[in-house]
Amino acid sequence: MLLCLHIWFLEVVSNCSDDGSHAKDHHLSLPVSTGDLTTSAMGEMEELRKEMENLKDQITAARKTFQDSTLQEAAAGVTVVGRVQLKTRKTLRGHLAKIYAMHWGTDSTLCVSASQDGKLIVWDTITTNKVNAIPLKSSWVMTCAYAPSGNLVACGGLDNMCSIYNLKGKDGNVKVMRELAAHTGYLSCCRFLSDTEIITSSGDCTCVLWDIETGTQKTVFAGHQGDAMSLGVSPDFKFFISGACDFTAKLWDIREAECRQTFGGHESDINAIGFFPNGNAVITGSDDATCKLYDLRADQELLTYQDASIMCGVTSLAPSKSGRLLLAGHDDFNVNIWDMLKAERVGVLAGHDNRVSCIGVSSDGMACCTGSWDSFLKIWN
Amino acid sequence: MTIRRARPDRVQHFRPRMHCLKKLEAVVVEMQSGVKGSEQKLNVTTIPHVITGKDIIAWITNKMKSTTEESEAFGTMLVAYGYIYPLQNHRKLVMCNDSSLYRFQTPYFWPTQKWVAVDSDYAIYLAKRNIRKKGMLEPYEQAHYNHLHEWLNHKWDFIVMQATEQYKAYWIVNKPPRRTHSAMHNGLELLIDPNSDEVCNPCRDSSVLSSSVCAGSLLQKIPFDTYRRMNLFYQQAIMSSKVKSSVSLGALNKYVATYKNHDPFLAPCLPSNPWLTDNDTYWTLNMRQVEVPTKMRVERWSFSLFELLSDLRGRDDFKVFLKKEFSGENLAFWEAAEELKWGTASSMTSKAETIFKTFLAPGAPRWINIDGRTMGLTVKGLDHPHRYVLEAAQTHVFLLMKKDTFFRYLKSPVYKEIQKKALNPEPHNF
């Protein structure tokens, strides 16, 4: 009864089932305080809450029973990786303001970067030439993505829209192909699945799968209770993970439109998330200055990468091709390189004059590119 | 010869919310006969045909059997959508549960009237845009504006007045509902602190909007229905199959060890890393269409079927092997299914048909051997093809290839030959 009157006026569009904490409900004006409900309803609510706590305890217990070995034990026999030293090979200059995001193309030589001077630049990283410089309608851009085919790039930010640009237009000009507008919050991250589908995460706590040809939402993945800050797609394109400001990361099945697993454990907003190269583990980076490794099949946290000397939050991360190294960019202008199996720091990339906002490893694993608020992109190897 | 309507309706026939509004109008009609209207005395004058807020709310509560708060919210919506208008405080479109005066709007002005857009509407729109953009219209808009100004000069005062009123009214109608958090109040002024722990029971007549969501004490705000859904999710999570952590850790270790030599950060690559020596021989040797692949690449193909199929050169080699074995239809089906999954929506039906004719129909030229149940499901699904209709069959075929054909490929003379032929370039010596 409480819900039906409001649905007359406000259309709730969601064609997927979520994990229960339907964040959209919070944006409808439901009178939610317990004082409004009768005592019998109160009793029922208490019961449900107790059941929920009970189930959560059961899950933690089940996870413990499956934890019959830690990564330290399993990796004890592995040889130590020596000190890893990467040097700056190229510096890409051209942006006039903070760089917020970058993404490698699949050919490992082209990458796209977005900066708040309102430009999206596609770089040929070897020659440091700019292949395309695309002016944006809204300069408040927070994310960019390169399609696997290399034909499209996407960007979005505080305009709540994801704009798709066609790089291989007929007359050679780069034009807006679609503007995907339906989010009610800023666009924090977007990733292409193909030339026809794209997934976006937004500050309105939802992630959405769009059909680019028609410009409509195919599925809305609601369930986070805080702004969804980043997302990563699995190597086989069947799943994706999202990290949010409610300190959890969720694994979503794209096809079934469901949240399969939720991973907690962080103490602050999760800013960056990525899949381990074999697709069975997830790495998250958070404002509490730690990164965590979660395993999908064992459904638990395996390792935490932290160090007492690191006090700034992680803004971005990328695993190396073999998965042995984890590169994490921090607010203190450095990138830390971790040995993933031993949880030790094996290197630092220092070279930026301002916060490192984005990092990416090319698909052949050859080079890593970091972008920073000092408006430069550096290629390291 | 077709005769078109004199005025094209320009998609006016499709308007969102029409369905809801129609239901609503039935209620408003009932209300008109249900709520007593009267004359109100105000100083010397009398105001005819008015209804008081509390009468309306009492009627709604009675009819819908809801709480007063719900009726108030419903009433506010009626006012916002224009079915009832306030007589005294017409800037604030809310329904107050007291003796403030309202009147029913004539049906002529109801939103469902579906008026066709006319030139004066466009003129009003352009005038509003002019106000908003402070005179900086696009050239085509400016041209239309001038034309309409000349053409509708006799109505121009009316148009400008409508434009200014509508411009101001937008923010009154589209205000966020009471007692909810508006994102406009975040920011430097911080009228609302989004992280505060306020209880959601603010005083009724306060004009300050209170926040309703915060990351810390979410449990207090979670509505009743959500608990049930969350419990369902947790129960499903318990029942989901889990793997012992030692197994998955072992898999992680194995992966890292296998790829150790293929990670350019950890091991040098041959002939030389292009980033270090500025010589891109490595990339030319590893291109898609190269005749003879490098040894490292061929080694990578043996790691997993997924790796083999993702590298297009590897896929070609696999095809050669399958042709010798006369079992190429599995891979061909897999490729066709991939094309269907990632292709454009318009091509979907035609692709599905060709796939059916080539692979699935009984007696087809390249009939694939999948179990009866999957075949039945797939054929049924092909009546209404969508992107993932071949998912089950594709997974089955992939597993078949992985468990059987892949290992035979690795032991086959085709693979051994390509291993021998593969290049091992000399490291550059600069």
JSON list of N, CA, C and O in Angstrom, two decimals, chain A residues 5 20 22 29 32-33 36 49 52 58 66 68-69 74 89 126 213 255 277 295 297 320 322 364-366, chain B residues 20 69-70 180 200 221 226-227 229 231 238 243 245-246 248-249 253 255 263-264 276 282-283 344-345 388:
[
{"chain": "A", "resi": 5, "resn": "LEU", "atom": "N", "xyz": [0.84, 3.88, -4.26]},
{"chain": "A", "resi": 5, "resn": "LEU", "atom": "CA", "xyz": [0.37, 5.22, -4.61]},
{"chain": "A", "resi": 5, "resn": "LEU", "atom": "C", "xyz": [1.47, 6.00, -5.30]},
{"chain": "A", "resi": 5, "resn": "LEU", "atom": "O", "xyz": [1.24, 6.75, -6.22]},
{"chain": "A", "resi": 20, "resn": "GLY", "atom": "N", "xyz": [18.50, -7.17, -3.33]},
{"chain": "A", "resi": 20, "resn": "GLY", "atom": "CA", "xyz": [17.60, -6.88, -2.22]},
{"chain": "A", "resi": 20, "resn": "GLY", "atom": "C", "xyz": [17.67, -5.45, -1.76]},
{"chain": "A", "resi": 20, "resn": "GLY", "atom": "O", "xyz": [16.64, -4.83, -1.54]},
{"chain": "A", "resi": 22, "resn": "HIS", "atom": "N", "xyz": [17.43, -2.45, -2.66]},
{"chain": "A", "resi": 22, "resn": "HIS", "atom": "CA", "xyz": [17.05, -1.72, -3.86]},
{"chain": "A", "resi": 22, "resn": "HIS", "atom": "C", "xyz": [17.31, -0.24, -3.64]},
{"chain": "A", "resi": 22, "resn": "HIS", "atom": "O", "xyz": [16.53, 0.47, -3.06]},
{"chain": "A", "resi": 29, "resn": "SER", "atom": "N", "xyz": [10.16, 9.14, -2.18]},
{"chain": "A", "resi": 29, "resn": "SER", "atom": "CA", "xyz": [9.99, 9.73, -0.86]},
{"chain": "A", "resi": 29, "resn": "SER", "atom": "C", "xyz": [9.13, 8.84, 0.00]},
{"chain": "A", "resi": 29, "resn": "SER", "atom": "O", "xyz": [7.98, 9.14, 0.28]},
{"chain": "A", "resi": 32, "resn": "VAL", "atom": "N", "xyz": [10.03, 6.54, 5.99]},
{"chain": "A", "resi": 32, "resn": "VAL", "atom": "CA", "xyz": [10.71, 5.32, 6.33]},
{"chain": "A", "resi": 32, "resn": "VAL", "atom": "C", "xyz": [10.90, 5.12, 7.82]},
{"chain": "A", "resi": 32, "resn": "VAL", "atom": "O", "xyz": [11.24, 4.06, 8.26]},
{"chain": "A", "resi": 33, "resn": "SER", "atom": "N", "xyz": [10.66, 6.11, 8.62]},
{"chain": "A", "resi": 33, "resn": "SER", "atom": "CA", "xyz": [11.01, 5.94, 10.03]},
{"chain": "A", "resi": 33, "resn": "SER", "atom": "C", "xyz": [10.13, 4.89, 10.67]},
{"chain": "A", "resi": 33, "resn": "SER", "atom": "O", "xyz": [8.99, 4.69, 10.29]},
{"chain": "A", "resi": 36, "resn": "ASP", "atom": "N", "xyz": [6.44, 5.24, 12.06]},
{"chain": "A", "resi": 36, "resn": "ASP", "atom": "CA", "xyz": [5.21, 5.25, 11.28]},
{"chain": "A", "resi": 36, "resn": "ASP", "atom": "C", "xyz": [4.52, 3.90, 11.27]},
{"chain": "A", "resi": 36, "resn": "ASP", "atom": "O", "xyz": [3.35, 3.81, 10.93]},
{"chain": "A", "resi": 49, "resn": "ARG", "atom": "N", "xyz": [15.26, -8.72, 10.69]},
{"chain": "A", "resi": 49, "resn": "ARG", "atom": "CA", "xyz": [16.61, -8.24, 10.88]},
{"chain": "A", "resi": 49, "resn": "ARG", "atom": "C", "xyz": [17.47, -9.28, 11.58]},
{"chain": "A", "resi": 49, "resn": "ARG", "atom": "O", "xyz": [18.63, -9.50, 11.24]},
{"chain": "A", "resi": 52, "resn": "MET", "atom": "N", "xyz": [18.44, -11.88, 9.16]},
{"chain": "A", "resi": 52, "resn": "MET", "atom": "CA", "xyz": [19.49, -11.42, 8.26]},
{"chain": "A", "resi": 52, "resn": "MET", "atom": "C", "xyz": [20.85, -11.53, 8.93]},
{"chain": "A", "resi": 52, "resn": "MET", "atom": "O", "xyz": [21.81, -11.99, 8.33]},
{"chain": "A", "resi": 58, "resn": "GLN", "atom": "N", "xyz": [26.16, -17.12, 9.22]},
{"chain": "A", "resi": 58, "resn": "GLN", "atom": "CA", "xyz": [26.33, -18.44, 8.59]},
{"chain": "A", "resi": 58, "resn": "GLN", "atom": "C", "xyz": [27.27, -18.35, 7.41]},
{"chain": "A", "resi": 58, "resn": "GLN", "atom": "O", "xyz": [28.10, -19.23, 7.18]},
{"chain": "A", "resi": 66, "resn": "PHE", "atom": "N", "xyz": [35.83, -23.15, 4.37]},
{"chain": "A", "resi": 66, "resn": "PHE", "atom": "CA", "xyz": [36.46, -23.39, 3.09]},
{"chain": "A", "resi": 66, "resn": "PHE", "atom": "C", "xyz": [37.86, -22.83, 3.03]},
{"chain": "A", "resi": 66, "resn": "PHE", "atom": "O", "xyz": [38.57, -23.02, 2.05]},
{"chain": "A", "resi": 68, "resn": "ASP", "atom": "N", "xyz": [41.04, -23.39, 3.87]},
{"chain": "A", "resi": 68, "resn": "ASP", "atom": "CA", "xyz": [41.95, -24.36, 4.47]},
{"chain": "A", "resi": 68, "resn": "ASP", "atom": "C", "xyz": [43.41, -24.02, 4.18]},
{"chain": "A", "resi": 68, "resn": "ASP", "atom": "O", "xyz": [44.30, -24.75, 4.53]},
{"chain": "A", "resi": 69, "resn": "SER", "atom": "N", "xyz": [43.64, -22.90, 3.53]},
{"chain": "A", "resi": 69, "resn": "SER", "atom": "CA", "xyz": [45.05, -22.51, 3.35]},
{"chain": "A", "resi": 69, "resn": "SER", "atom": "C", "xyz": [45.09, -21.05, 2.96]},
{"chain": "A", "resi": 69, "resn": "SER", "atom": "O", "xyz": [44.17, -20.54, 2.34]},
{"chain": "A", "resi": 74, "resn": "ALA", "atom": "N", "xyz": [50.44, -21.10, 0.39]},
{"chain": "A", "resi": 74, "resn": "ALA", "atom": "CA", "xyz": [50.43, -21.64, -0.96]},
{"chain": "A", "resi": 74, "resn": "ALA", "atom": "C", "xyz": [51.58, -21.09, -1.78]},
{"chain": "A", "resi": 74, "resn": "ALA", "atom": "O", "xyz": [52.12, -21.76, -2.65]},
{"chain": "A", "resi": 89, "resn": "ARG", "atom": "N", "xyz": [59.50, 5.77, -20.30]},
{"chain": "A", "resi": 89, "resn": "ARG", "atom": "CA", "xyz": [60.01, 5.71, -21.67]},
{"chain": "A", "resi": 89, "resn": "ARG", "atom": "C", "xyz": [59.50, 6.85, -22.50]},
{"chain": "A", "resi": 89, "resn": "ARG", "atom": "O", "xyz": [60.20, 7.37, -23.35]},
{"chain": "A", "resi": 126, "resn": "ILE", "atom": "N", "xyz": [53.82, 5.14, -29.24]},
{"chain": "A", "resi": 126, "resn": "ILE", "atom": "CA", "xyz": [55.22, 4.96, -29.59]},
{"chain": "A", "resi": 126, "resn": "ILE", "atom": "C", "xyz": [55.82, 6.25, -30.11]},
{"chain": "A", "resi": 126, "resn": "ILE", "atom": "O", "xyz": [56.93, 6.65, -29.77]},
{"chain": "A", "resi": 213, "resn": "GLU", "atom": "N", "xyz": [23.16, 0.83, -30.26]},
{"chain": "A", "resi": 213, "resn": "GLU", "atom": "CA", "xyz": [22.44, 1.16, -31.50]},
{"chain": "A", "resi": 213, "resn": "GLU", "atom": "C", "xyz": [21.16, 1.91, -31.22]},
{"chain": "A", "resi": 213, "resn": "GLU", "atom": "O", "xyz": [20.82, 2.86, -31.94]},
{"chain": "A", "resi": 255, "resn": "ARG", "atom": "N", "xyz": [24.55, -11.71, -18.28]},
{"chain": "A", "resi": 255, "resn": "ARG", "atom": "CA", "xyz": [23.47, -12.38, -18.99]},
{"chain": "A", "resi": 255, "resn": "ARG", "atom": "C", "xyz": [22.24, -12.52, -18.10]},
{"chain": "A", "resi": 255, "resn": "ARG", "atom": "O", "xyz": [21.14, -12.20, -18.48]},
{"chain": "A", "resi": 277, "resn": "PRO", "atom": "N", "xyz": [44.20, -11.58, -14.21]},
{"chain": "A", "resi": 277, "resn": "PRO", "atom": "CA", "xyz": [44.18, -11.99, -15.61]},
{"chain": "A", "resi": 277, "resn": "PRO", "atom": "C", "xyz": [43.50, -13.33, -15.90]},
{"chain": "A", "resi": 277, "resn": "PRO", "atom": "O", "xyz": [43.02, -13.52, -17.01]},
{"chain": "A", "resi": 295, "resn": "ASP", "atom": "N", "xyz": [38.98, -14.00, -4.01]},
{"chain": "A", "resi": 295, "resn": "ASP", "atom": "CA", "xyz": [38.83, -15.08, -4.96]},
{"chain": "A", "resi": 295, "resn": "ASP", "atom": "C", "xyz": [37.35, -15.32, -5.22]},
{"chain": "A", "resi": 295, "resn": "ASP", "atom": "O", "xyz": [36.55, -15.36, -4.30]},
{"chain": "A", "resi": 297, "resn": "ARG", "atom": "N", "xyz": [35.87, -18.05, -6.76]},
{"chain": "A", "resi": 297, "resn": "ARG", "atom": "CA", "xyz": [35.33, -19.39, -6.56]},
{"chain": "A", "resi": 297, "resn": "ARG", "atom": "C", "xyz": [35.29, -19.75, -5.09]},
{"chain": "A", "resi": 297, "resn": "ARG", "atom": "O", "xyz": [34.39, -20.43, -4.63]},
{"chain": "A", "resi": 320, "resn": "SER", "atom": "N", "xyz": [49.73, -6.81, -13.81]},
{"chain": "A", "resi": 320, "resn": "SER", "atom": "CA", "xyz": [50.57, -7.06, -14.97]},
{"chain": "A", "resi": 320, "resn": "SER", "atom": "C", "xyz": [50.03, -8.29, -15.70]},
{"chain": "A", "resi": 320, "resn": "SER", "atom": "O", "xyz": [49.12, -8.95, -15.23]},
{"chain": "A", "resi": 322, "resn": "SER", "atom": "N", "xyz": [51.04, -11.35, -16.28]},
{"chain": "A", "resi": 322, "resn": "SER", "atom": "CA", "xyz": [51.05, -12.67, -15.65]},
{"chain": "A", "resi": 322, "resn": "SER", "atom": "C", "xyz": [50.31, -12.66, -14.34]},
{"chain": "A", "resi": 322, "resn": "SER", "atom": "O", "xyz": [50.06, -13.69, -13.75]},
{"chain": "A", "resi": 364, "resn": "ASP", "atom": "N", "xyz": [49.21, -6.52, -24.32]},
{"chain": "A", "resi": 364, "resn": "ASP", "atom": "CA", "xyz": [50.30, -7.48, -24.48]},
{"chain": "A", "resi": 364, "resn": "ASP", "atom": "C", "xyz": [51.25, -7.41, -23.28]},
{"chain": "A", "resi": 364, "resn": "ASP", "atom": "O", "xyz": [52.27, -8.07, -23.27]},
{"chain": "A", "resi": 365, "resn": "GLY", "atom": "N", "xyz": [50.90, -6.58, -22.31]},
{"chain": "A", "resi": 365, "resn": "GLY", "atom": "CA", "xyz": [51.68, -6.53, -21.07]},
{"chain": "A", "resi": 365, "resn": "GLY", "atom": "C", "xyz": [52.98, -5.79, -21.18]},
{"chain": "A", "resi": 365, "resn": "GLY", "atom": "O", "xyz": [53.79, -5.81, -20.26]},
{"chain": "A", "resi": 366, "resn": "MET", "atom": "N", "xyz": [53.20, -5.13, -22.30]},
{"chain": "A", "resi": 366, "resn": "MET", "atom": "CA", "xyz": [54.51, -4.52, -22.54]},
{"chain": "A", "resi": 366, "resn": "MET", "atom": "C", "xyz": [54.76, -3.29, -21.70]},
{"chain": "A", "resi": 366, "resn": "MET", "atom": "O", "xyz": [55.85, -3.06, -21.23]},
{"chain": "B", "resi": 20, "resn": "CYS", "atom": "N", "xyz": [-1.24, 6.35, -16.56]},
{"chain": "B", "resi": 20, "resn": "CYS", "atom": "CA", "xyz": [-1.45, 6.67, -15.14]},
{"chain": "B", "resi": 20, "resn": "CYS", "atom": "C", "xyz": [-2.38, 7.86, -14.99]},
{"chain": "B", "resi": 20, "resn": "CYS", "atom": "O", "xyz": [-3.27, 7.87, -14.14]},
{"chain": "B", "resi": 69, "resn": "GLU", "atom": "N", "xyz": [-0.52, 10.97, 5.86]},
{"chain": "B", "resi": 69, "resn": "GLU", "atom": "CA", "xyz": [0.70, 11.40, 5.17]},
{"chain": "B", "resi": 69, "resn": "GLU", "atom": "C", "xyz": [0.66, 11.03, 3.72]},
{"chain": "B", "resi": 69, "resn": "GLU", "atom": "O", "xyz": [1.05, 11.81, 2.84]},
{"chain": "B", "resi": 70, "resn": "GLU", "atom": "N", "xyz": [0.20, 9.78, 3.43]},
{"chain": "B", "resi": 70, "resn": "GLU", "atom": "CA", "xyz": [0.09, 9.35, 2.05]},
{"chain": "B", "resi": 70, "resn": "GLU", "atom": "C", "xyz": [-0.89, 10.25, 1.30]},
{"chain": "B", "resi": 70, "resn": "GLU", "atom": "O", "xyz": [-0.66, 10.63, 0.16]},
{"chain": "B", "resi": 180, "resn": "THR", "atom": "N", "xyz": [12.70, 14.72, 1.14]},
{"chain": "B", "resi": 180, "resn": "THR", "atom": "CA", "xyz": [13.72, 13.90, 0.51]},
{"chain": "B", "resi": 180, "resn": "THR", "atom": "C", "xyz": [14.92, 14.76, 0.24]},
{"chain": "B", "resi": 180, "resn": "THR", "atom": "O", "xyz": [14.87, 15.98, 0.25]},
{"chain": "B", "resi": 200, "resn": "CYS", "atom": "N", "xyz": [14.84, 9.79, 10.01]},
{"chain": "B", "resi": 200, "resn": "CYS", "atom": "CA", "xyz": [13.91, 10.28, 9.00]},
{"chain": "B", "resi": 200, "resn": "CYS", "atom": "C", "xyz": [12.56, 10.60, 9.57]},
{"chain": "B", "resi": 200, "resn": "CYS", "atom": "O", "xyz": [11.58, 9.98, 9.23]},
{"chain": "B", "resi": 221, "resn": "LYS", "atom": "N", "xyz": [17.40, 2.81, 7.90]},
{"chain": "B", "resi": 221, "resn": "LYS", "atom": "CA", "xyz": [16.61, 3.39, 6.84]},
{"chain": "B", "resi": 221, "resn": "LYS", "atom": "C", "xyz": [16.02, 2.34, 5.90]},
{"chain": "B", "resi": 221, "resn": "LYS", "atom": "O", "xyz": [15.27, 2.66, 5.02]},
{"chain": "B", "resi": 226, "resn": "THR", "atom": "N", "xyz": [12.61, -4.63, 1.88]},
{"chain": "B", "resi": 226, "resn": "THR", "atom": "CA", "xyz": [13.98, -4.92, 1.48]},
{"chain": "B", "resi": 226, "resn": "THR", "atom": "C", "xyz": [14.59, -6.03, 2.31]},
{"chain": "B", "resi": 226, "resn": "THR", "atom": "O", "xyz": [15.39, -6.80, 1.82]},
{"chain": "B", "resi": 227, "resn": "TYR", "atom": "N", "xyz": [14.20, -6.09, 3.60]},
{"chain": "B", "resi": 227, "resn": "TYR", "atom": "CA", "xyz": [14.76, -7.14, 4.46]},
{"chain": "B", "resi": 227, "resn": "TYR", "atom": "C", "xyz": [14.49, -8.51, 3.87]},
{"chain": "B", "resi": 227, "resn": "TYR", "atom": "O", "xyz": [15.36, -9.37, 3.84]},
{"chain": "B", "resi": 229, "resn": "ARG", "atom": "N", "xyz": [13.99, -9.34, 0.77]},
{"chain": "B", "resi": 229, "resn": "ARG", "atom": "CA", "xyz": [14.80, -9.60, -0.41]},
{"chain": "B", "resi": 229, "resn": "ARG", "atom": "C", "xyz": [16.25, -9.86, -0.04]},
{"chain": "B", "resi": 229, "resn": "ARG", "atom": "O", "xyz": [16.91, -10.71, -0.62]},
{"chain": "B", "resi": 231, "resn": "ASN", "atom": "N", "xyz": [17.32, -11.14, 2.73]},
{"chain": "B", "resi": 231, "resn": "ASN", "atom": "CA", "xyz": [17.42, -12.48, 3.30]},
{"chain": "B", "resi": 231, "resn": "ASN", "atom": "C", "xyz": [17.45, -13.54, 2.22]},
{"chain": "B", "resi": 231, "resn": "ASN", "atom": "O", "xyz": [18.19, -14.51, 2.29]},
{"chain": "B", "resi": 238, "resn": "ILE", "atom": "N", "xyz": [24.44, -18.60, 0.57]},
{"chain": "B", "resi": 238, "resn": "ILE", "atom": "CA", "xyz": [24.93, -19.73, 1.36]},
{"chain": "B", "resi": 238, "resn": "ILE", "atom": "C", "xyz": [24.93, -20.98, 0.52]},
{"chain": "B", "resi": 238, "resn": "ILE", "atom": "O", "xyz": [25.83, -21.80, 0.58]},
{"chain": "B", "resi": 243, "resn": "VAL", "atom": "N", "xyz": [34.44, -23.31, -3.53]},
{"chain": "B", "resi": 243, "resn": "VAL", "atom": "CA", "xyz": [35.63, -24.13, -3.75]},
{"chain": "B", "resi": 243, "resn": "VAL", "atom": "C", "xyz": [36.54, -23.91, -2.56]},
{"chain": "B", "resi": 243, "resn": "VAL", "atom": "O", "xyz": [36.59, -22.82, -2.01]},
{"chain": "B", "resi": 245, "resn": "SER", "atom": "N", "xyz": [39.69, -22.94, -0.52]},
{"chain": "B", "resi": 245, "resn": "SER", "atom": "CA", "xyz": [40.62, -21.88, -0.89]},
{"chain": "B", "resi": 245, "resn": "SER", "atom": "C", "xyz": [41.95, -22.45, -1.35]},
{"chain": "B", "resi": 245, "resn": "SER", "atom": "O", "xyz": [42.64, -21.84, -2.16]},
{"chain": "B", "resi": 246, "resn": "SER", "atom": "N", "xyz": [42.32, -23.63, -0.85]},
{"chain": "B", "resi": 246, "resn": "SER", "atom": "CA", "xyz": [43.61, -24.19, -1.29]},
{"chain": "B", "resi": 246, "resn": "SER", "atom": "C", "xyz": [43.57, -24.47, -2.79]},
{"chain": "B", "resi": 246, "resn": "SER", "atom": "O", "xyz": [44.56, -24.26, -3.50]},
{"chain": "B", "resi": 248, "resn": "SER", "atom": "N", "xyz": [41.72, -22.90, -5.12]},
{"chain": "B", "resi": 248, "resn": "SER", "atom": "CA", "xyz": [41.78, -21.69, -5.93]},
{"chain": "B", "resi": 248, "resn": "SER", "atom": "C", "xyz": [43.14, -21.01, -5.80]},
{"chain": "B", "resi": 248, "resn": "SER", "atom": "O", "xyz": [43.64, -20.42, -6.75]},
{"chain": "B", "resi": 249, "resn": "LEU", "atom": "N", "xyz": [43.75, -21.11, -4.62]},
{"chain": "B", "resi": 249, "resn": "LEU", "atom": "CA", "xyz": [45.08, -20.53, -4.47]},
{"chain": "B", "resi": 249, "resn": "LEU", "atom": "C", "xyz": [46.07, -21.27, -5.35]},
{"chain": "B", "resi": 249, "resn": "LEU", "atom": "O", "xyz": [46.95, -20.66, -5.96]},
{"chain": "B", "resi": 253, "resn": "ASN", "atom": "N", "xyz": [48.40, -19.65, -8.22]},
{"chain": "B", "resi": 253, "resn": "ASN", "atom": "CA", "xyz": [49.85, -19.86, -8.28]},
{"chain": "B", "resi": 253, "resn": "ASN", "atom": "C", "xyz": [50.27, -20.40, -9.62]},
{"chain": "B", "resi": 253, "resn": "ASN", "atom": "O", "xyz": [51.24, -19.96, -10.23]},
{"chain": "B", "resi": 255, "resn": "TYR", "atom": "N", "xyz": [48.75, -20.22, -12.45]},
{"chain": "B", "resi": 255, "resn": "TYR", "atom": "CA", "xyz": [48.61, -19.24, -13.52]},
{"chain": "B", "resi": 255, "resn": "TYR", "atom": "C", "xyz": [49.81, -18.32, -13.55]},
{"chain": "B", "resi": 255, "resn": "TYR", "atom": "O", "xyz": [50.40, -18.06, -14.60]},
{"chain": "B", "resi": 263, "resn": "ASP", "atom": "N", "xyz": [55.60, -12.42, -19.15]},
{"chain": "B", "resi": 263, "resn": "ASP", "atom": "CA", "xyz": [55.29, -11.09, -18.61]},
{"chain": "B", "resi": 263, "resn": "ASP", "atom": "C", "xyz": [56.45, -10.16, -18.92]},
{"chain": "B", "resi": 263, "resn": "ASP", "atom": "O", "xyz": [57.54, -10.36, -18.39]},
{"chain": "B", "resi": 264, "resn": "PRO", "atom": "N", "xyz": [56.25, -9.19, -19.78]},
{"chain": "B", "resi": 264, "resn": "PRO", "atom": "CA", "xyz": [57.37, -8.34, -20.17]},
{"chain": "B", "resi": 264, "resn": "PRO", "atom": "C", "xyz": [57.99, -7.55, -19.02]},
{"chain": "B", "resi": 264, "resn": "PRO", "atom": "O", "xyz": [59.11, -7.09, -19.12]},
{"chain": "B", "resi": 276, "resn": "LEU", "atom": "N", "xyz": [62.13, -0.32, -24.99]},
{"chain": "B", "resi": 276, "resn": "LEU", "atom": "CA", "xyz": [63.49, -0.06, -24.54]},
{"chain": "B", "resi": 276, "resn": "LEU", "atom": "C", "xyz": [64.39, 0.35, -25.68]},
{"chain": "B", "resi": 276, "resn": "LEU", "atom": "O", "xyz": [65.23, 1.23, -25.54]},
{"chain": "B", "resi": 282, "resn": "TYR", "atom": "N", "xyz": [59.56, -6.66, -32.69]},
{"chain": "B", "resi": 282, "resn": "TYR", "atom": "CA", "xyz": [58.70, -7.53, -31.89]},
{"chain": "B", "resi": 282, "resn": "TYR", "atom": "C", "xyz": [57.27, -7.47, -32.36]},
{"chain": "B", "resi": 282, "resn": "TYR", "atom": "O", "xyz": [56.59, -8.48, -32.52]},
{"chain": "B", "resi": 283, "resn": "TRP", "atom": "N", "xyz": [56.78, -6.25, -32.63]},
{"chain": "B", "resi": 283, "resn": "TRP", "atom": "CA", "xyz": [55.38, -6.13, -33.03]},
{"chain": "B", "resi": 283, "resn": "TRP", "atom": "C", "xyz": [55.14, -6.64, -34.44]},
{"chain": "B", "resi": 283, "resn": "TRP", "atom": "O", "xyz": [54.11, -7.23, -34.72]},
{"chain": "B", "resi": 344, "resn": "THR", "atom": "N", "xyz": [25.28, -6.76, -34.62]},
{"chain": "B", "resi": 344, "resn": "THR", "atom": "CA", "xyz": [24.22, -5.75, -34.54]},
{"chain": "B", "resi": 344, "resn": "THR", "atom": "C", "xyz": [22.87, -6.42, -34.41]},
{"chain": "B", "resi": 344, "resn": "THR", "atom": "O", "xyz": [22.66, -7.53, -34.88]},
{"chain": "B", "resi": 345, "resn": "ALA", "atom": "N", "xyz": [21.94, -5.72, -33.79]},
{"chain": "B", "resi": 345, "resn": "ALA", "atom": "CA", "xyz": [20.63, -6.32, -33.51]},
{"chain": "B", "resi": 345, "resn": "ALA", "atom": "C", "xyz": [19.86, -6.60, -34.79]},
{"chain": "B", "resi": 345, "resn": "ALA", "atom": "O", "xyz": [19.08, -7.55, -34.86]},
{"chain": "B", "resi": 388, "resn": "TYR", "atom": "N", "xyz": [21.65, -13.99, -26.82]},
{"chain": "B", "resi": 388, "resn": "TYR", "atom": "CA", "xyz": [22.23, -15.11, -26.05]},
{"chain": "B", "resi": 388, "resn": "TYR", "atom": "C", "xyz": [21.51, -16.42, -26.31]},
{"chain": "B", "resi": 388, "resn": "TYR", "atom": "O", "xyz": [21.60, -17.34, -25.51]}
]
